[in-house]
Structure formats: C-alpha cells, structure tokens
Amino acid sequence: MKFLARRLAFYALTAWAAITMNFFVPRLLPGDPVTALIGRMQGRIDSNAEHSLRVLFGLDENTSMWEQYVQYWGLLLKGDLGLSFTHFPTPVAQIVTQSLPWTVGLVGVATIIAFVVGTLIGTAIGWRRGTWADSLLPVSTFFSAVPYFWLGLITITVFAVNLRWFPSNGSYDRGLLPGLTWEFVSSVGYYGFLPALTVVLSSVAGWILGMRNMMVTVSSEDYVTVAHAKGLPSRQVVLGYAARNAVLPQVSSFALSLGFVVGGTLIMEMVFSYQGIGYTLYQAVSTHDYPLMQGCFLVITLSVLVANMVADFVYVALDPRTRQES
Amino acid sequence: MTTSTTLSAASAASVAPAATDPVPVVPARRRAPRLLFVRNAKALTGLALLGLFALLAIVGPWITPYDPSQVSADLLQAPSPAHWLGTDHTGRDILSQIIVGTRGVMVVGLVAGVSATVVGVIVGVTAGFIGGIGDETLSALSNVFLVIPQLPLIIIIAAQLPSAGGLTVALVIGATGWAWGARVLRAQTLSLRRRDFVEAARANGERTWRLVLAEVLPNLTAVIASGFVGTVTFAVLSQVTLSFIGITPVSEWNWGTILFWAQNNLALQRGAWWWFVPAGACIALLGMALTLVNFGIDEFVNPRLRSTGLHARSLRRRGIRPRVGFTPVVREEKS
Amino acid sequence: MSASITTTAERGAVREGGRPSSGGEPVLEIRDLSVDYGYGDDPTHVLRKVSLTLNRGEVLGLAGESGCGKSTLAYAATRLLAPPGLITSGEVWLTGRDGTRADLLRLSDRELRSTRWQDIAIVFQGAMSSLNPVYRIGRQIVDGILAHRPGLSRSAAAERAAELLELVGIPADRLRSYPHQLSGGMRQRVMIAMALALEPQVLIMDEPTTALDVVMQRQILEQVMELRDRLGFSVVLITHDVSLLVEVADRIAIMYAGEIVEQADAGDVYRRPRHPYAHGLLGSFPPLHGPRRELSGIPGSPPDLSRLPQGCPFAPRCPHATDVCREARPVLGTTRSAEHGRLVSCHLHDPELRDVLPAELAR
C-alpha cells in the first residue's frame, strides 16, 4: 500500500499548505478587515470592542506572526473558524456546515453524473472514429469553452423565465419544512434539477474529450489487438480491454481537475442563488465578510482533498499495479 | 522432409521482365512538419478568430459607436439600427461595451498566460532537470497548487485586495495557475533528459544552462505552447467570472462586467437577452478559438489523435470503415 | 547454443515417423495480398501482391529487415492491421479441420471472430504489452476460451487454463497473477499458452522472443517446437533473426520492401541463397556450423516504402544491379535452374536478361 501511503502524505501536505495559505492571505495583503468592518458598522461597534475583534480575527498587532499562527491552528483544531461579520456573532463554522451538504449534494452528484456520462460518450466516440460520432466533438468543444455561469444564465432564461418549467433560484420550496418527507425531497430534486443540468452540460465536454483521446491511444495498444485476435465479442473488447484501461488516466485526471471543476460549479450556485457553499462565498465577497470568505475557502479546499482521496481509492481499486507490495 | 511449395497462380508466371507493366512511381511528397500545423483546419480557424479578437482589442476604443459608460435616455432598448446590440438599464450602448471590453479580456489573458507560463517553465524544467530532492519538492509544490481549487483561491485573494484591477487579477491568476504547465513540462523534461542527444551534449561538457536553452527548451515548444493556450483560456474564464461576481471594479469594462450589470439588474427576468447573450457568446467564441488552437497543437504532437473524420466523406464513398481489429478490405478497380 | 535444438533433418525424421498428417496440404494460403497505409489519395503501398502458402504441420519462417512488411503480412492476413491500414486486394484461404476452405477477407465479422483463436492464434511481438495490465492472466486465458466455447463453465475453463500454463512450464497458481508480477519470459509463455488454448491449426508468432535474452529465446522456441510436435499445429515464425529460422523452420520466405524476394526450404536458403538480398542477409549473421566466414552485411539502409524506385526495390543496394534492374520490377518466379520448391524475384535469374549468375548465387 505504498502508493496510498504516499498519497496520504501528499494530502496532509496539501491540507497544511491550504490552511497556511488561508492564514497568510489576509495578513500579508494590504487592507485591514477590522477597520473595514468598523467603517461599515458606522459607530455601532465601540472602539473598545475593536481590540477584542482583532484578537478574535487573529489580527492582533501585539502578538507575533508565529504566535498568531499557533493560535490559529489551536482554534482550527477546535473547529473554530471565527465569527462572521455579516451574521455577527454567528460562528463561521456553523454557517459553513449548514451550506456544505447542499453543495456536496448538488455539485457532487452533478460532477459524478457528468463524469460517468462523459466517459461513456467518450468511449463510444473514441472507439468508432470516422463516423457521425466525430461531429459531437465540435459541439462539446463549444460547451467546454462557455463559462459555467453564462450557461446558467441561459438555462434560467429558457427553462425558468420563458418556459416556466423550473424555478429560477433557491434550493427548495420555502413553504415546506426541511425533513425527510417525500414532499421536501422531491422539492429539492425539482429545484436542483436546473443547476445540476447546467453543471453537467458545462463539464461533460471535458470528460468526453479526455476519454475520447485515451480511447484512441489505448485502441492501438497490443492487448487490444490481442483481444480482437482472441475473437472476443466487440462489447468485451471495448469495455473490458480498451475502456477498462482508458478509464485509468481518466480517473487520475478526474482527481486532478476536481479543484478546477468544483471552482467553476460553485459559481453556478451564485447564479441560481442555491444555498450551498459557493453562494455563501459569493455573499461573503459582496459583503466583505472576510472570516466567512476564509472559512468557505478552507472548507472547499478540504472537501476537494477528500474527493481527491476517494478518487485515489477508486484508482487503486481499478489498477492492480498500484497495489503491488514493494 | 516434405516440401511442396505451392505456387500461386500469379507468381508462377514466367520471369518475364516486368518492364511491360510499369509500376507507377509514388510521388515523394513530404510536408515540412511546421507547415502541417498551419495546414490543420482546426488550428487555422482558432488562429483566425484569435486574430479578430486581438484586432478588436487594439482598435476597440476608436471604433465604438458610443462611449460605453455614456448614459442616455434609451433605457433598456432592444437591438435597433441606432444601438445594434441594444442598451442597458441606464441607456448605455452594449455593443460599445463589448468592443471596449475586449481589450480588458485579452490583456488579462495575455499577462496571466505569460506569467503562469514563465513560472511553469521555470519550475517544471528545473524539477525535471535537477531530479532528486529538488524535483520532489518542486513537484509536491506544483501538485499542491494543482489540487487546491484555484478559482476560490483567486476569489479570496482578489476580494481582499483594496483594488482588484485587471492587471492585479491577471497577476493573481498567473501566480496560482502555473501548476498544470509545470507538471506536464516536468514529465517531458524528465524523458528528454535521458535522450541520447542531451546525454551527448552533456558528455561534451556543455554547460547546464546552455543545455537547457539549446537542447531541452526547443523540444518542449509544443508543450509550452499548449500550456500557454490552456492558461490563457483559464485566465479569461477566471477574470470574467471575477468581474461577474463583482470583485473587479465595475467601471472597468470587460465582458464579465457587462454580465455583472445584467445579472444585478434582472436582465433575465426582464427578457433583455441582448444584454447577456452577446457577451457570453464572445467569451465562448474566444474560448473555442483557444481550444481549437490547442487541438491543433495536440494533434501536431500526437498524430494518433488526428481525426480520420477529416475525410469521412471520401471514406464513405470508398466504403472504408476504419476499425481496430477488423482491417477494412476494399477491392478497387484500378483503371 | 544449438545443441538443444534438433536440426531440421532430425526433426523431419521424427515427424515422418510420429505424425501421419503432414502432406503438402496447404492450411493457409495467401494470394496476391496488397496493403496500403493511409486512407488518403497518396497511401504507402506496404505490401504488394504477396502470395505465400503454409502447409499443414510445417514451420514457415518469414524473415527480413525491420520495416519490410513481414509483420504487416501477418496482421493483414488475419485482418488485425490497425488503421490506417487498408487491404486493397487478395485472398486468404484457410482450410478448416474438416477440409472446408474459407477466404478470411470475405468472412463476416461474426464468422471471422469465431475463426480467430480457434483456427489461427497469434503471439505478438511485445510480451510486455500483449497482456491486459488490469486483469489476472487466468481471466485473460479464460475469456478467450469462453468466447468460443459458450457452453463451457467458468470453472472448467479455468481448469483448462491451469493445464495450459503447466504445458508451458508455469505453475498453475500463477493464474492469479497480474501481468506486471511476471517476468518478460513468463509473460511470453503465458501468451503462448493462451494462443494454444483452443488448439488452433495455425500459430503465427511475430518476433516472439525479440525482447528476451538469448537463453530465454532458445528455451521458449524449443518449447514451441516441442508442443508443435505433440499438438500438430502449423507455425508462421516472423523474425529478423535468420540464424534462428535456419534452425527451426522447414521453409523460409524472405521479404524486402513489401514483397517476397525468395522462398525455399530452410536448408536451401541457408546454403544456397538465390537472391542477392537473401545472400546479404545471411552474410550478416555468423554461421552456425562449418567454417567461419567473413560477416558481410548489406550496404545501404532499408528503403522508404513511400518512395520506392521504379525498378527492383533492392537495386540501389544490390552489388549486381544493372540498368534493367533500375527500370523494371522483377516478379516472383522459378530460379534459373528451375529448382524444385524455390521461388525468387530477381532479374539475375532471367536467362534473357543475364547470361551468367554471379558465382555466390549459383552454388
């Protein structure tokens, strides 16, 4: 399991790097969130509170950077991400934990659907070259070049504003009480359909293209020719030999591009006012709520790392060569 | 030992001189590889589109019909001869906004692309060339940057800057977006380093920096180019996204700013499609141009990817179905 | 080095005594096979009207420099040639066990699929890359068996796979191994075991031992020859190593630039080559027996198939080339003295064109 051990060490390193970056970004950039906050509150915070705010946000000028860093880690390990400016004094951790499940549900499910569908289509196009299927390529190129949020705007215009098939924003019918009732769950599905469709439409092209190219490359491998020479049924050759191997780099590139894909799909939440972490980040940015911003970034990054780890486990399950004891 | 060589009908014929049956000489046509790239239809289309946008970026401000920020009485007008792409909620001309905005987008793309590529080349080539612990460290660094979601990182950095103008955003994108290029370049350099010609140059006592500049870098041109194009694509999308969510100054025109105004003034609900469709289409078109150029580079580097669909029609006419495992048999009457 | 391998003559004797079915009956007959590379207007003609016959029970060697089309011939005859390969003419007749003949190039996909492995099995060049890296080798042997014996149970097929592995000298518990856990030699043996799974009539081996060390090469070839004596299949052995062929093949065909330039009994080719290229090719290997001689080699380099000269493709490198060689392309025909079982494609053997044959080709 040397491969997994190496990967785990890498994720620990990445998590440390992300957290450290998160610590330094507000401290090294010009500008001062506390002064900004006090300015915005226009006298509603008295000046004595300013110092305690600074300590709270870890921006105390009387402690050294190193002490702050240690303090920051201590708070973080207790799950304390500070207090939100806009929802003062709600802890950031609380806001973030409320919105994270929505994102995991929407972005996670849609990304996996896009990956699976794209990989299947890519398999077909890569295998049957020189047919009509090749004409799908330019179409998918167009979709991969469209910014995610713009595609969101278009689907809202068409399906929500003009056709009125789906709601244009929100994540469930506000008249319902959240709970495990059929009514609520179906409402979530109904509200989530349009944003999910947009995520799938805009990210599927990349997977199609990647799988197509891998299929083309793998098809000329000897073991595929051997499979044909063995007289195996086409289905078995395509799925068991060609696609089964082509999917390996596809999975590792899935892991690598998760950060990119997730970043893009979070914007979709902003467009659809979907109450996930992306929308929270958007609100934090527009209200200059720095602790919330930082908290969102941290949670997004850690989630992507977890997803990456899952992808690595899948890879290990798929490729026996990584399981070699050495 | 049994040996009865079976003669096939044709070859059993006499050894008569074949002069009566001259074999047509195959014309020796070999295209220079560089021309091949330019001949690639995808790359050509992409380059042409890019050229168009570059031209707009340069001459944009002089050819706009209106000042893009000029408020007028024509509020939220649909496209008309006076305003080809209509107006926004304060009567500003959208076509002018798009034309002027081109420069912002192109400059950010270029600056971010160049800076990310420079960092990527330095990190990637160094890592691939020095090997050992230095390589491990640099690779880990680029993998960390690769895994951390870039857009949220750019957002939190840009949002905390006092002023996030175009150039600042470009540099932030460049500073966070070099990792992919570095990763690919490292792998390429690693394989190049072991090639004979590099080993030979090294054995000749060539200095390392000369080795890198003269032997390694020229062989990485295609990879660097494709990394550059990829970064530009990402930079354009990121910047437009940042503008759309209102992080860059809203008075600085680019395609994202237009969409910001549209989104915040309920263009969707008001059915003002002319407000947000053209800007998005421009982004998509630019993105597509860049992707096409990258396809061209990919196919140039990896000939296996060249689509046989290029002459799909002639294949169909001749009854050829290119398939792995079942070589097509086509018996054509040679006239 | 050759001590463990029986000579051709000895083996011939063994066969005549041991197995009854070894007449001159053709099992695989390739006629006028032409192959192009590229679907465009300007394809490269990599095979031009190649005809070749494999008789039942024989080992036919196919030799030539790399790029001469010997592998292409094997792949095209089984329609396994990858795009942009295109078969433009020819027939490939396979005689079944029951005597029925079928043209592989005219079979439907289904018929071809059922013929593959059952009648013709192939061992490919790269032992390393011929096995699917993500499946255990047991599964890879079994799926080949099950594709042709749908009635067979998985466990019965697995038993058969274990038998096959032991046949090539690999312990049966290796069935659970993945390809990357095996050495190169073992992988090639696995490929051979896999190829013999359905007791095919024809076994095509494309440079089966190139990637292996010399000791391993001999061991494996020896094993195949042994199995052939026991199981009675015919072999097409493709290699650039003529000395290897001289030892194991009954007949040898030598290819140059997409054509067969000479074919004859192995011993004849070895001792009395009739084509200047065959002579040169043999001169580039040390002799196995007999007095030492100077290694000569062939001057020049293999031709570029996309721009062959008008006349004989070998003319630019041929020490005996004359004007007619540079203008007219020779065809495969009998030798000057019309020796039995020999064909050669060379103007030197046309009495109308040349009075005498160079001494080295007239021994």
PDB file of C-alpha atoms in Angstrom, chain B residues 90-201:
ATOM      1  CA  THR B  90     -29.267  53.332 -17.966  1.00  0.00           C
ATOM      2  CA  GLY B  91     -29.254  53.583 -21.725  1.00  0.00           C
ATOM      3  CA  ARG B  92     -25.600  52.686 -22.281  1.00  0.00           C
ATOM      4  CA  ASP B  93     -24.741  51.076 -25.630  1.00  0.00           C
ATOM      5  CA  ILE B  94     -23.972  47.381 -25.204  1.00  0.00           C
ATOM      6  CA  LEU B  95     -22.081  46.929 -28.480  1.00  0.00           C
ATOM      7  CA  SER B  96     -19.668  49.642 -27.361  1.00  0.00           C
ATOM      8  CA  GLN B  97     -19.256  47.938 -24.007  1.00  0.00           C
ATOM      9  CA  ILE B  98     -18.385  44.671 -25.696  1.00  0.00           C
ATOM     10  CA  ILE B  99     -15.919  46.236 -28.101  1.00  0.00           C
ATOM     11  CA  VAL B 100     -14.193  48.215 -25.378  1.00  0.00           C
ATOM     12  CA  GLY B 101     -14.314  45.227 -23.046  1.00  0.00           C
ATOM     13  CA  THR B 102     -12.365  43.077 -25.497  1.00  0.00           C
ATOM     14  CA  ARG B 103      -9.129  44.767 -24.558  1.00  0.00           C
ATOM     15  CA  GLY B 104      -9.585  44.084 -20.848  1.00  0.00           C
ATOM     16  CA  VAL B 105     -10.189  40.403 -21.501  1.00  0.00           C
ATOM     17  CA  MET B 106      -7.318  39.976 -23.955  1.00  0.00           C
ATOM     18  CA  VAL B 107      -4.782  41.854 -21.826  1.00  0.00           C
ATOM     19  CA  VAL B 108      -5.613  39.843 -18.720  1.00  0.00           C
ATOM     20  CA  GLY B 109      -5.462  36.606 -20.697  1.00  0.00           C
ATOM     21  CA  LEU B 110      -2.109  37.515 -22.170  1.00  0.00           C
ATOM     22  CA  VAL B 111      -0.498  38.757 -18.951  1.00  0.00           C
ATOM     23  CA  ALA B 112      -1.793  35.846 -16.889  1.00  0.00           C
ATOM     24  CA  GLY B 113      -0.822  33.380 -19.604  1.00  0.00           C
ATOM     25  CA  VAL B 114       2.690  34.741 -19.947  1.00  0.00           C
ATOM     26  CA  SER B 115       3.348  34.960 -16.210  1.00  0.00           C
ATOM     27  CA  ALA B 116       1.945  31.492 -15.476  1.00  0.00           C
ATOM     28  CA  THR B 117       3.904  30.023 -18.365  1.00  0.00           C
ATOM     29  CA  VAL B 118       7.144  31.611 -17.201  1.00  0.00           C
ATOM     30  CA  VAL B 119       6.673  30.241 -13.676  1.00  0.00           C
ATOM     31  CA  GLY B 120       5.565  26.879 -15.055  1.00  0.00           C
ATOM     32  CA  VAL B 121       8.584  26.582 -17.339  1.00  0.00           C
ATOM     33  CA  ILE B 122      10.996  27.556 -14.582  1.00  0.00           C
ATOM     34  CA  VAL B 123       9.507  25.175 -12.021  1.00  0.00           C
ATOM     35  CA  GLY B 124       8.777  22.308 -14.421  1.00  0.00           C
ATOM     36  CA  VAL B 125      12.023  22.304 -16.361  1.00  0.00           C
ATOM     37  CA  THR B 126      14.093  22.775 -13.224  1.00  0.00           C
ATOM     38  CA  ALA B 127      12.315  19.947 -11.449  1.00  0.00           C
ATOM     39  CA  GLY B 128      12.676  17.643 -14.429  1.00  0.00           C
ATOM     40  CA  PHE B 129      16.286  18.536 -14.955  1.00  0.00           C
ATOM     41  CA  ILE B 130      17.780  18.528 -11.484  1.00  0.00           C
ATOM     42  CA  GLY B 131      15.932  15.443 -10.216  1.00  0.00           C
ATOM     43  CA  GLY B 132      16.390  14.187  -6.688  1.00  0.00           C
ATOM     44  CA  ILE B 133      15.130  16.054  -3.660  1.00  0.00           C
ATOM     45  CA  GLY B 134      14.769  19.320  -5.559  1.00  0.00           C
ATOM     46  CA  ASP B 135      12.489  17.595  -8.025  1.00  0.00           C
ATOM     47  CA  GLU B 136      10.442  16.042  -5.219  1.00  0.00           C
ATOM     48  CA  THR B 137       9.972  19.422  -3.568  1.00  0.00           C
ATOM     49  CA  LEU B 138       9.035  21.274  -6.737  1.00  0.00           C
ATOM     50  CA  SER B 139       6.672  18.516  -7.872  1.00  0.00           C
ATOM     51  CA  ALA B 140       4.976  18.468  -4.494  1.00  0.00           C
ATOM     52  CA  LEU B 141       4.631  22.237  -4.702  1.00  0.00           C
ATOM     53  CA  SER B 142       3.011  22.135  -8.117  1.00  0.00           C
ATOM     54  CA  ASN B 143       0.748  19.258  -7.115  1.00  0.00           C
ATOM     55  CA  VAL B 144      -0.396  21.233  -4.085  1.00  0.00           C
ATOM     56  CA  PHE B 145      -1.274  24.172  -6.318  1.00  0.00           C
ATOM     57  CA  LEU B 146      -2.982  21.821  -8.709  1.00  0.00           C
ATOM     58  CA  VAL B 147      -5.232  20.277  -6.096  1.00  0.00           C
ATOM     59  CA  ILE B 148      -6.220  23.457  -4.280  1.00  0.00           C
ATOM     60  CA  PRO B 149      -9.262  24.845  -6.097  1.00  0.00           C
ATOM     61  CA  GLN B 150      -7.912  27.820  -7.966  1.00  0.00           C
ATOM     62  CA  LEU B 151     -10.988  29.890  -8.514  1.00  0.00           C
ATOM     63  CA  PRO B 152     -11.969  30.139  -4.825  1.00  0.00           C
ATOM     64  CA  LEU B 153      -8.334  30.926  -4.015  1.00  0.00           C
ATOM     65  CA  ILE B 154      -8.274  33.679  -6.620  1.00  0.00           C
ATOM     66  CA  ILE B 155     -11.578  34.954  -5.298  1.00  0.00           C
ATOM     67  CA  ILE B 156     -10.424  35.240  -1.698  1.00  0.00           C
ATOM     68  CA  ILE B 157      -7.157  36.869  -2.708  1.00  0.00           C
ATOM     69  CA  ALA B 158      -8.763  39.310  -5.136  1.00  0.00           C
ATOM     70  CA  ALA B 159     -11.595  40.109  -2.734  1.00  0.00           C
ATOM     71  CA  GLN B 160      -9.177  41.129  -0.015  1.00  0.00           C
ATOM     72  CA  LEU B 161      -7.106  43.387  -2.218  1.00  0.00           C
ATOM     73  CA  PRO B 162      -8.031  47.044  -1.856  1.00  0.00           C
ATOM     74  CA  SER B 163      -8.336  47.392  -5.610  1.00  0.00           C
ATOM     75  CA  ALA B 164      -8.532  44.422  -7.902  1.00  0.00           C
ATOM     76  CA  GLY B 165      -7.979  45.965 -11.316  1.00  0.00           C
ATOM     77  CA  GLY B 166      -7.377  43.953 -14.462  1.00  0.00           C
ATOM     78  CA  LEU B 167      -3.613  43.721 -14.130  1.00  0.00           C
ATOM     79  CA  THR B 168      -3.731  42.701 -10.469  1.00  0.00           C
ATOM     80  CA  VAL B 169      -6.220  39.984 -11.275  1.00  0.00           C
ATOM     81  CA  ALA B 170      -4.029  38.809 -14.146  1.00  0.00           C
ATOM     82  CA  LEU B 171      -1.031  38.513 -11.842  1.00  0.00           C
ATOM     83  CA  VAL B 172      -3.036  36.662  -9.188  1.00  0.00           C
ATOM     84  CA  ILE B 173      -4.241  34.230 -11.837  1.00  0.00           C
ATOM     85  CA  GLY B 174      -0.694  33.831 -13.105  1.00  0.00           C
ATOM     86  CA  ALA B 175       0.631  33.238  -9.600  1.00  0.00           C
ATOM     87  CA  THR B 176      -1.881  30.470  -8.909  1.00  0.00           C
ATOM     88  CA  GLY B 177      -2.303  28.949 -12.361  1.00  0.00           C
ATOM     89  CA  TRP B 178       1.173  27.733 -13.285  1.00  0.00           C
ATOM     90  CA  ALA B 179       0.935  24.269 -11.774  1.00  0.00           C
ATOM     91  CA  TRP B 180      -0.577  22.327 -14.660  1.00  0.00           C
ATOM     92  CA  GLY B 181       2.040  23.532 -17.109  1.00  0.00           C
ATOM     93  CA  ALA B 182       4.806  22.801 -14.628  1.00  0.00           C
ATOM     94  CA  ARG B 183       3.574  19.264 -14.149  1.00  0.00           C
ATOM     95  CA  VAL B 184       3.424  18.464 -17.847  1.00  0.00           C
ATOM     96  CA  LEU B 185       6.771  20.140 -18.523  1.00  0.00           C
ATOM     97  CA  ARG B 186       8.457  18.245 -15.725  1.00  0.00           C
ATOM     98  CA  ALA B 187       7.378  14.927 -17.204  1.00  0.00           C
ATOM     99  CA  GLN B 188       8.538  15.960 -20.669  1.00  0.00           C
ATOM    100  CA  THR B 189      11.865  17.267 -19.432  1.00  0.00           C
ATOM    101  CA  LEU B 190      12.433  14.069 -17.491  1.00  0.00           C
ATOM    102  CA  SER B 191      12.058  11.983 -20.619  1.00  0.00           C
ATOM    103  CA  LEU B 192      14.127  14.413 -22.686  1.00  0.00           C
ATOM    104  CA  ARG B 193      16.941  14.417 -20.181  1.00  0.00           C
ATOM    105  CA  ARG B 194      17.571  10.755 -20.846  1.00  0.00           C
ATOM    106  CA  ARG B 195      17.568  11.076 -24.626  1.00  0.00           C
ATOM    107  CA  ASP B 196      20.786  10.478 -26.451  1.00  0.00           C
ATOM    108  CA  PHE B 197      21.287  13.942 -27.817  1.00  0.00           C
ATOM    109  CA  VAL B 198      21.046  15.533 -24.395  1.00  0.00           C
ATOM    110  CA  GLU B 199      23.357  12.938 -22.909  1.00  0.00           C
ATOM    111  CA  ALA B 200      25.751  13.545 -25.780  1.00  0.00           C
ATOM    112  CA  ALA B 201      25.738  17.289 -25.217  1.00  0.00           C
TER     113      ALA B 201
END
